[in-house]
Amino acid sequence: MGAIVLAALAIAELAVLVASIKKRSSKQEWMRARTIASVCEAVVLALLMALPIASIAFDFRWTALLIVLVVRAVFALIMYFAWGKNADAETPHRIPRMVLNIIGSVVVFAIAVVPALVFPPYDGLPTTGGYGVNQAHAILVDESRTDSFEQDGSCCEVPVWFYYPDASDAQAGQFPLVVFSHGAFGYHESNCSLYAELASNGYVVVALDYPHHSFFTTDTQGETIVVDGEFIAQAMAVQGGELSEDESYPLTRD
């Protein structure tokens, strides 16, 4: 889809160029045509992202291109109303400038659409089991322990995510439990396709996050907690064999 959007933008830009050359447009007419095209391109992409069609959504793959188009449209409007209305309306605008303008725009579009080209839409692997998959989320708070990474006496918190079969109440309690504990720097979605597969086959999966050990997670206050720098250094030292067994044991026994 990224290639199609880029091609559509390039064709739109080329159409404006060809029409302006054939018409022998003045600078004023050229600026007006470019402003209209810029606004239309930004509006069309925004509508495509807002509607659930064409695999275009408000995500990191398309955000850069939308920002480019919106900034370009705003800049074009400012330029036209500030200077374009008073620009030369008689002399044909120079073709080399128009060509360079179009080439520059297409190059910027190509750079902005790279995320959409490199990261195509992915809906995940289909599950093979006979159950639908439900999800739930909770944060467990252990009021008997304080978080050693915090300085305010906060209690220990463990965010958990549940993946479970979509089954009737009569079947509740009949499913085996699987607990997923990620490794250093991981987070709860490290194996989400596996969770869904297990849940579809009749398992309940609990995936945990460990604040300050997970790559990132969220606490009960809604604040994002990223991995602790000292923990990263210790984990890298253990994995790299920089510590003796006596030094590594206290860090890995839990």
mmCIF file of C-alpha atoms in Angstrom:
data_model
loop_
_atom_site.group_PDB
_atom_site.id
_atom_site.type_symbol
_atom_site.label_atom_id
_atom_site.label_comp_id
_atom_site.label_asym_id
_atom_site.label_seq_id
_atom_site.Cartn_x
_atom_site.Cartn_y
_atom_site.Cartn_z
ATOM 1 C CA MET A 1 0.000 0.000 0.000
ATOM 2 C CA GLY A 2 2.907 2.352 0.636
ATOM 3 C CA ALA A 3 4.031 2.055 -2.978
ATOM 4 C CA ILE A 4 0.492 2.735 -4.210
ATOM 5 C CA VAL A 5 0.147 5.865 -2.074
ATOM 6 C CA LEU A 6 3.554 7.118 -3.198
ATOM 7 C CA ALA A 7 2.656 6.477 -6.842
ATOM 8 C CA ALA A 8 -0.675 8.293 -6.410
ATOM 9 C CA LEU A 9 1.045 11.323 -4.897
ATOM 10 C CA ALA A 10 3.660 11.347 -7.655
ATOM 11 C CA ILE A 11 0.942 11.162 -10.324
ATOM 12 C CA ALA A 12 -0.986 14.002 -8.674
ATOM 13 C CA GLU A 13 2.147 16.149 -8.570
ATOM 14 C CA LEU A 14 2.980 15.302 -12.175
ATOM 15 C CA ALA A 15 -0.572 16.143 -13.266
ATOM 16 C CA VAL A 16 -0.273 19.610 -11.712
ATOM 17 C CA LEU A 17 3.071 20.108 -13.443
ATOM 18 C CA VAL A 18 1.858 19.002 -16.877
ATOM 19 C CA ALA A 19 -1.330 21.078 -16.640
ATOM 20 C CA SER A 20 0.632 24.156 -15.585
ATOM 21 C CA ILE A 21 3.163 23.772 -18.395
ATOM 22 C CA LYS A 22 0.456 23.318 -21.026
ATOM 23 C CA LYS A 23 -1.449 26.293 -19.686
ATOM 24 C CA ARG A 24 1.726 28.365 -19.447
ATOM 25 C CA SER A 25 0.685 29.266 -15.919
ATOM 26 C CA SER A 26 1.932 32.430 -14.285
ATOM 27 C CA LYS A 27 3.616 32.348 -10.880
ATOM 28 C CA GLN A 28 0.325 33.304 -9.272
ATOM 29 C CA GLU A 29 -1.545 30.479 -11.026
ATOM 30 C CA TRP A 30 1.230 28.018 -10.200
ATOM 31 C CA MET A 31 1.123 28.884 -6.503
ATOM 32 C CA ARG A 32 -2.662 28.566 -6.478
ATOM 33 C CA ALA A 33 -2.561 25.161 -8.175
ATOM 34 C CA ARG A 34 0.159 23.926 -5.816
ATOM 35 C CA THR A 35 -1.803 25.127 -2.784
ATOM 36 C CA ILE A 36 -4.976 23.365 -3.897
ATOM 37 C CA ALA A 37 -3.057 20.155 -4.620
ATOM 38 C CA SER A 38 -1.261 20.271 -1.264
ATOM 39 C CA VAL A 39 -4.473 20.720 0.703
ATOM 40 C CA CYS A 40 -6.278 17.987 -1.242
ATOM 41 C CA GLU A 41 -3.443 15.498 -0.759
ATOM 42 C CA ALA A 42 -3.360 16.101 3.000
ATOM 43 C CA VAL A 43 -7.145 15.839 3.337
ATOM 44 C CA VAL A 44 -7.367 12.633 1.286
ATOM 45 C CA LEU A 45 -4.646 10.892 3.305
ATOM 46 C CA ALA A 46 -6.236 11.999 6.592
ATOM 47 C CA LEU A 47 -9.591 10.585 5.452
ATOM 48 C CA LEU A 48 -7.998 7.293 4.410
ATOM 49 C CA MET A 49 -6.312 7.031 7.806
ATOM 50 C CA ALA A 50 -9.567 7.827 9.624
ATOM 51 C CA LEU A 51 -11.583 5.235 7.708
ATOM 52 C CA PRO A 52 -10.964 1.482 8.242
ATOM 53 C CA ILE A 53 -10.035 0.833 4.627
ATOM 54 C CA ALA A 54 -6.995 0.331 2.464
ATOM 55 C CA SER A 55 -4.769 -0.836 5.356
ATOM 56 C CA ILE A 56 -3.995 2.797 6.195
ATOM 57 C CA ALA A 57 -4.329 3.783 9.846
ATOM 58 C CA PHE A 58 -3.142 6.327 12.393
ATOM 59 C CA ASP A 59 0.052 4.480 13.261
ATOM 60 C CA PHE A 60 3.794 4.988 12.961
ATOM 61 C CA ARG A 61 3.795 3.729 9.367
ATOM 62 C CA TRP A 62 1.775 6.674 8.046
ATOM 63 C CA THR A 63 2.258 9.413 10.627
ATOM 64 C CA ALA A 64 5.413 10.832 9.023
ATOM 65 C CA LEU A 65 3.728 11.189 5.636
ATOM 66 C CA LEU A 66 0.651 12.821 7.168
ATOM 67 C CA ILE A 67 2.828 15.318 9.043
ATOM 68 C CA VAL A 68 4.716 16.144 5.841
ATOM 69 C CA LEU A 69 1.503 16.689 3.879
ATOM 70 C CA VAL A 70 -0.160 18.783 6.593
ATOM 71 C CA VAL A 71 2.910 20.992 7.128
ATOM 72 C CA ARG A 72 3.283 21.372 3.375
ATOM 73 C CA ALA A 73 -0.391 22.338 2.975
ATOM 74 C CA VAL A 74 -0.241 24.890 5.795
ATOM 75 C CA PHE A 75 2.967 26.368 4.398
ATOM 76 C CA ALA A 76 1.440 26.539 0.904
ATOM 77 C CA LEU A 77 -1.648 28.341 2.227
ATOM 78 C CA ILE A 78 0.467 30.867 4.111
ATOM 79 C CA MET A 79 2.693 31.481 1.101
ATOM 80 C CA TYR A 80 -0.239 31.902 -1.252
ATOM 81 C CA PHE A 81 -2.271 34.300 0.872
ATOM 82 C CA ALA A 82 0.804 36.253 1.961
ATOM 83 C CA TRP A 83 2.557 36.555 -1.408
ATOM 84 C CA GLY A 84 0.794 34.487 -4.055
ATOM 85 C CA LYS A 85 -2.127 36.843 -4.605
ATOM 86 C CA ASN A 86 0.282 39.655 -5.422
ATOM 87 C CA ALA A 87 2.611 37.524 -7.551
ATOM 88 C CA ASP A 88 3.099 38.051 -11.278
ATOM 89 C CA ALA A 89 -0.156 37.063 -12.998
ATOM 90 C CA GLU A 90 1.001 37.628 -16.575
ATOM 91 C CA THR A 91 4.455 36.154 -17.214
ATOM 92 C CA PRO A 92 4.579 32.329 -17.454
ATOM 93 C CA HIS A 93 6.373 30.817 -14.481
ATOM 94 C CA ARG A 94 9.753 29.295 -15.271
ATOM 95 C CA ILE A 95 9.470 25.598 -16.110
ATOM 96 C CA PRO A 96 12.783 24.513 -14.489
ATOM 97 C CA ARG A 97 11.590 25.880 -11.154
ATOM 98 C CA MET A 98 8.300 24.022 -11.453
ATOM 99 C CA VAL A 99 10.082 20.777 -12.320
ATOM 100 C CA LEU A 100 12.506 21.106 -9.407
ATOM 101 C CA ASN A 101 9.601 21.872 -7.081
ATOM 102 C CA ILE A 102 7.804 18.691 -8.105
ATOM 103 C CA ILE A 103 10.946 16.547 -7.895
ATOM 104 C CA GLY A 104 11.679 17.869 -4.414
ATOM 105 C CA SER A 105 8.147 17.104 -3.256
ATOM 106 C CA VAL A 106 8.241 13.532 -4.572
ATOM 107 C CA VAL A 107 11.618 12.902 -2.919
ATOM 108 C CA VAL A 108 10.258 14.113 0.430
ATOM 109 C CA PHE A 109 7.169 11.916 -0.025
ATOM 110 C CA ALA A 110 9.370 8.909 -0.761
ATOM 111 C CA ILE A 111 11.363 9.442 2.429
ATOM 112 C CA ALA A 112 8.220 9.921 4.535
ATOM 113 C CA VAL A 113 6.572 6.765 3.185
ATOM 114 C CA VAL A 114 9.564 4.520 3.999
ATOM 115 C CA PRO A 115 7.964 3.173 7.238
ATOM 116 C CA ALA A 116 4.893 2.057 5.279
ATOM 117 C CA LEU A 117 7.130 0.310 2.737
ATOM 118 C CA VAL A 118 9.416 -1.350 5.275
ATOM 119 C CA PHE A 119 6.669 -2.372 7.731
ATOM 120 C CA PRO A 120 3.661 -3.731 5.823
ATOM 121 C CA PRO A 121 0.413 -4.319 7.750
ATOM 122 C CA TYR A 122 0.464 -7.514 9.771
ATOM 123 C CA ASP A 123 -2.558 -9.046 11.464
ATOM 124 C CA GLY A 124 -0.709 -11.868 13.183
ATOM 125 C CA LEU A 125 -0.883 -15.609 12.692
ATOM 126 C CA PRO A 126 -4.361 -17.154 12.621
ATOM 127 C CA THR A 127 -5.104 -19.395 15.586
ATOM 128 C CA THR A 128 -5.714 -23.098 15.002
ATOM 129 C CA GLY A 129 -7.812 -23.981 18.048
ATOM 130 C CA GLY A 130 -11.544 -24.218 18.410
ATOM 131 C CA TYR A 131 -12.009 -21.320 20.834
ATOM 132 C CA GLY A 132 -12.135 -17.616 20.317
ATOM 133 C CA VAL A 133 -9.614 -15.640 22.351
ATOM 134 C CA ASN A 134 -10.489 -13.068 25.020
ATOM 135 C CA GLN A 135 -8.095 -10.728 26.793
ATOM 136 C CA ALA A 136 -8.099 -8.925 30.130
ATOM 137 C CA HIS A 137 -5.630 -6.779 32.044
ATOM 138 C CA ALA A 138 -5.006 -6.060 35.717
ATOM 139 C CA ILE A 139 -2.269 -4.687 37.963
ATOM 140 C CA LEU A 140 -1.613 -6.722 41.091
ATOM 141 C CA VAL A 141 -0.435 -4.696 44.095
ATOM 142 C CA ASP A 142 1.498 -6.357 46.925
ATOM 143 C CA GLU A 143 0.948 -4.045 49.891
ATOM 144 C CA SER A 144 3.286 -6.122 52.074
ATOM 145 C CA ARG A 145 6.369 -5.153 50.046
ATOM 146 C CA THR A 146 7.812 -1.851 48.878
ATOM 147 C CA ASP A 147 9.304 -1.274 45.452
ATOM 148 C CA SER A 148 13.071 -1.087 45.921
ATOM 149 C CA PHE A 149 13.429 0.963 42.727
ATOM 150 C CA GLU A 150 11.194 3.753 44.037
ATOM 151 C CA GLN A 151 12.056 6.301 46.723
ATOM 152 C CA ASP A 152 8.515 7.138 47.853
ATOM 153 C CA GLY A 153 7.639 3.889 49.617
ATOM 154 C CA SER A 154 5.433 2.649 46.787
ATOM 155 C CA CYS A 155 4.146 -0.910 47.002
ATOM 156 C CA CYS A 156 5.290 -3.549 44.534
ATOM 157 C CA GLU A 157 3.111 -3.722 41.434
ATOM 158 C CA VAL A 158 2.947 -6.483 38.826
ATOM 159 C CA PRO A 159 0.953 -5.763 35.648
ATOM 160 C CA VAL A 160 -0.608 -8.944 34.234
ATOM 161 C CA TRP A 161 -2.373 -9.732 30.976
ATOM 162 C CA PHE A 162 -4.770 -12.638 30.581
ATOM 163 C CA TYR A 163 -5.454 -14.549 27.375
ATOM 164 C CA TYR A 164 -8.228 -17.086 27.791
ATOM 165 C CA PRO A 165 -10.715 -19.144 25.755
ATOM 166 C CA ASP A 166 -14.049 -17.615 24.871
ATOM 167 C CA ALA A 167 -16.107 -20.332 26.539
ATOM 168 C CA SER A 168 -19.300 -20.645 28.562
ATOM 169 C CA ASP A 169 -19.396 -20.284 32.345
ATOM 170 C CA ALA A 170 -20.045 -24.022 32.614
ATOM 171 C CA GLN A 171 -16.553 -24.668 31.295
ATOM 172 C CA ALA A 172 -14.828 -22.248 33.670
ATOM 173 C CA GLY A 173 -12.127 -23.826 35.800
ATOM 174 C CA GLN A 174 -11.483 -26.605 33.303
ATOM 175 C CA PHE A 175 -8.594 -24.961 31.478
ATOM 176 C CA PRO A 176 -4.920 -25.435 32.389
ATOM 177 C CA LEU A 177 -2.929 -22.329 33.328
ATOM 178 C CA VAL A 178 0.280 -21.187 31.630
ATOM 179 C CA VAL A 179 2.350 -18.368 33.167
ATOM 180 C CA PHE A 180 4.666 -16.471 30.804
ATOM 181 C CA SER A 181 7.607 -14.670 32.371
ATOM 182 C CA HIS A 182 9.708 -12.726 29.881
ATOM 183 C CA GLY A 183 13.472 -12.471 30.057
ATOM 184 C CA ALA A 184 15.583 -9.397 30.649
ATOM 185 C CA PHE A 185 14.420 -6.317 28.712
ATOM 186 C CA GLY A 186 11.313 -8.125 27.433
ATOM 187 C CA TYR A 187 7.689 -7.197 28.033
ATOM 188 C CA HIS A 188 4.332 -8.925 28.216
ATOM 189 C CA GLU A 189 3.652 -9.002 24.461
ATOM 190 C CA SER A 190 6.925 -10.709 23.582
ATOM 191 C CA ASN A 191 5.035 -13.873 22.549
ATOM 192 C CA CYS A 192 1.474 -12.655 22.017
ATOM 193 C CA SER A 193 0.859 -14.924 18.994
ATOM 194 C CA LEU A 194 1.749 -17.921 21.172
ATOM 195 C CA TYR A 195 -0.633 -16.731 23.897
ATOM 196 C CA ALA A 196 -3.480 -16.514 21.398
ATOM 197 C CA GLU A 197 -2.673 -19.938 19.985
ATOM 198 C CA LEU A 198 -2.659 -21.529 23.440
ATOM 199 C CA ALA A 199 -5.892 -19.783 24.446
ATOM 200 C CA SER A 200 -7.604 -20.950 21.262
ATOM 201 C CA ASN A 201 -6.690 -24.514 22.233
ATOM 202 C CA GLY A 202 -8.107 -24.307 25.743
ATOM 203 C CA TYR A 203 -5.364 -22.783 27.885
ATOM 204 C CA VAL A 204 -5.435 -19.735 30.120
ATOM 205 C CA VAL A 205 -2.251 -17.700 29.685
ATOM 206 C CA VAL A 206 -1.033 -15.110 32.171
ATOM 207 C CA ALA A 207 1.720 -12.817 30.847
ATOM 208 C CA LEU A 208 3.592 -10.724 33.398
ATOM 209 C CA ASP A 209 5.460 -7.444 33.293
ATOM 210 C CA TYR A 210 8.123 -6.568 35.851
ATOM 211 C CA PRO A 211 8.399 -2.821 36.480
ATOM 212 C CA HIS A 212 11.995 -1.612 36.046
ATOM 213 C CA HIS A 213 13.006 -4.981 34.529
ATOM 214 C CA SER A 214 10.589 -4.966 31.588
ATOM 215 C CA PHE A 215 11.570 -2.842 28.615
ATOM 216 C CA PHE A 216 8.594 -0.681 29.529
ATOM 217 C CA THR A 217 5.305 -1.030 31.381
ATOM 218 C CA THR A 218 2.606 1.105 33.023
ATOM 219 C CA ASP A 219 1.792 1.423 36.719
ATOM 220 C CA THR A 220 -1.499 2.059 38.535
ATOM 221 C CA GLN A 221 -1.038 5.820 38.091
ATOM 222 C CA GLY A 222 -0.866 5.424 34.315
ATOM 223 C CA GLU A 223 2.809 6.379 34.225
ATOM 224 C CA THR A 224 5.185 4.586 31.877
ATOM 225 C CA ILE A 225 8.065 2.856 33.646
ATOM 226 C CA VAL A 226 11.098 2.010 31.525
ATOM 227 C CA VAL A 227 13.819 -0.511 32.255
ATOM 228 C CA ASP A 228 16.278 0.494 34.987
ATOM 229 C CA GLY A 229 19.738 1.476 33.746
ATOM 230 C CA GLU A 230 21.595 -0.305 36.545
ATOM 231 C CA PHE A 231 19.628 -3.483 35.856
ATOM 232 C CA ILE A 232 20.622 -3.302 32.190
ATOM 233 C CA ALA A 233 24.273 -2.983 33.136
ATOM 234 C CA GLN A 234 24.071 -5.941 35.525
ATOM 235 C CA ALA A 235 22.247 -8.144 33.026
ATOM 236 C CA MET A 236 24.746 -7.343 30.281
ATOM 237 C CA ALA A 237 27.628 -8.094 32.644
ATOM 238 C CA VAL A 238 26.136 -11.474 33.575
ATOM 239 C CA GLN A 239 25.390 -12.419 29.971
ATOM 240 C CA GLY A 240 28.830 -11.296 28.857
ATOM 241 C CA GLY A 241 30.597 -13.412 31.458
ATOM 242 C CA GLU A 242 32.153 -10.387 33.120
ATOM 243 C CA LEU A 243 31.149 -11.515 36.623
ATOM 244 C CA SER A 244 32.279 -14.542 38.578
ATOM 245 C CA GLU A 245 29.800 -17.237 39.597
ATOM 246 C CA ASP A 246 29.767 -15.901 43.139
ATOM 247 C CA GLU A 247 28.926 -12.425 41.841
ATOM 248 C CA SER A 248 26.327 -13.666 39.342
ATOM 249 C CA TYR A 249 24.446 -15.985 41.681
ATOM 250 C CA PRO A 250 22.792 -13.301 43.855
ATOM 251 C CA LEU A 251 21.659 -11.501 40.698
ATOM 252 C CA THR A 252 20.137 -14.555 38.995
ATOM 253 C CA ARG A 253 18.783 -16.735 41.796
ATOM 254 C CA ASP A 254 15.402 -14.993 41.850
#
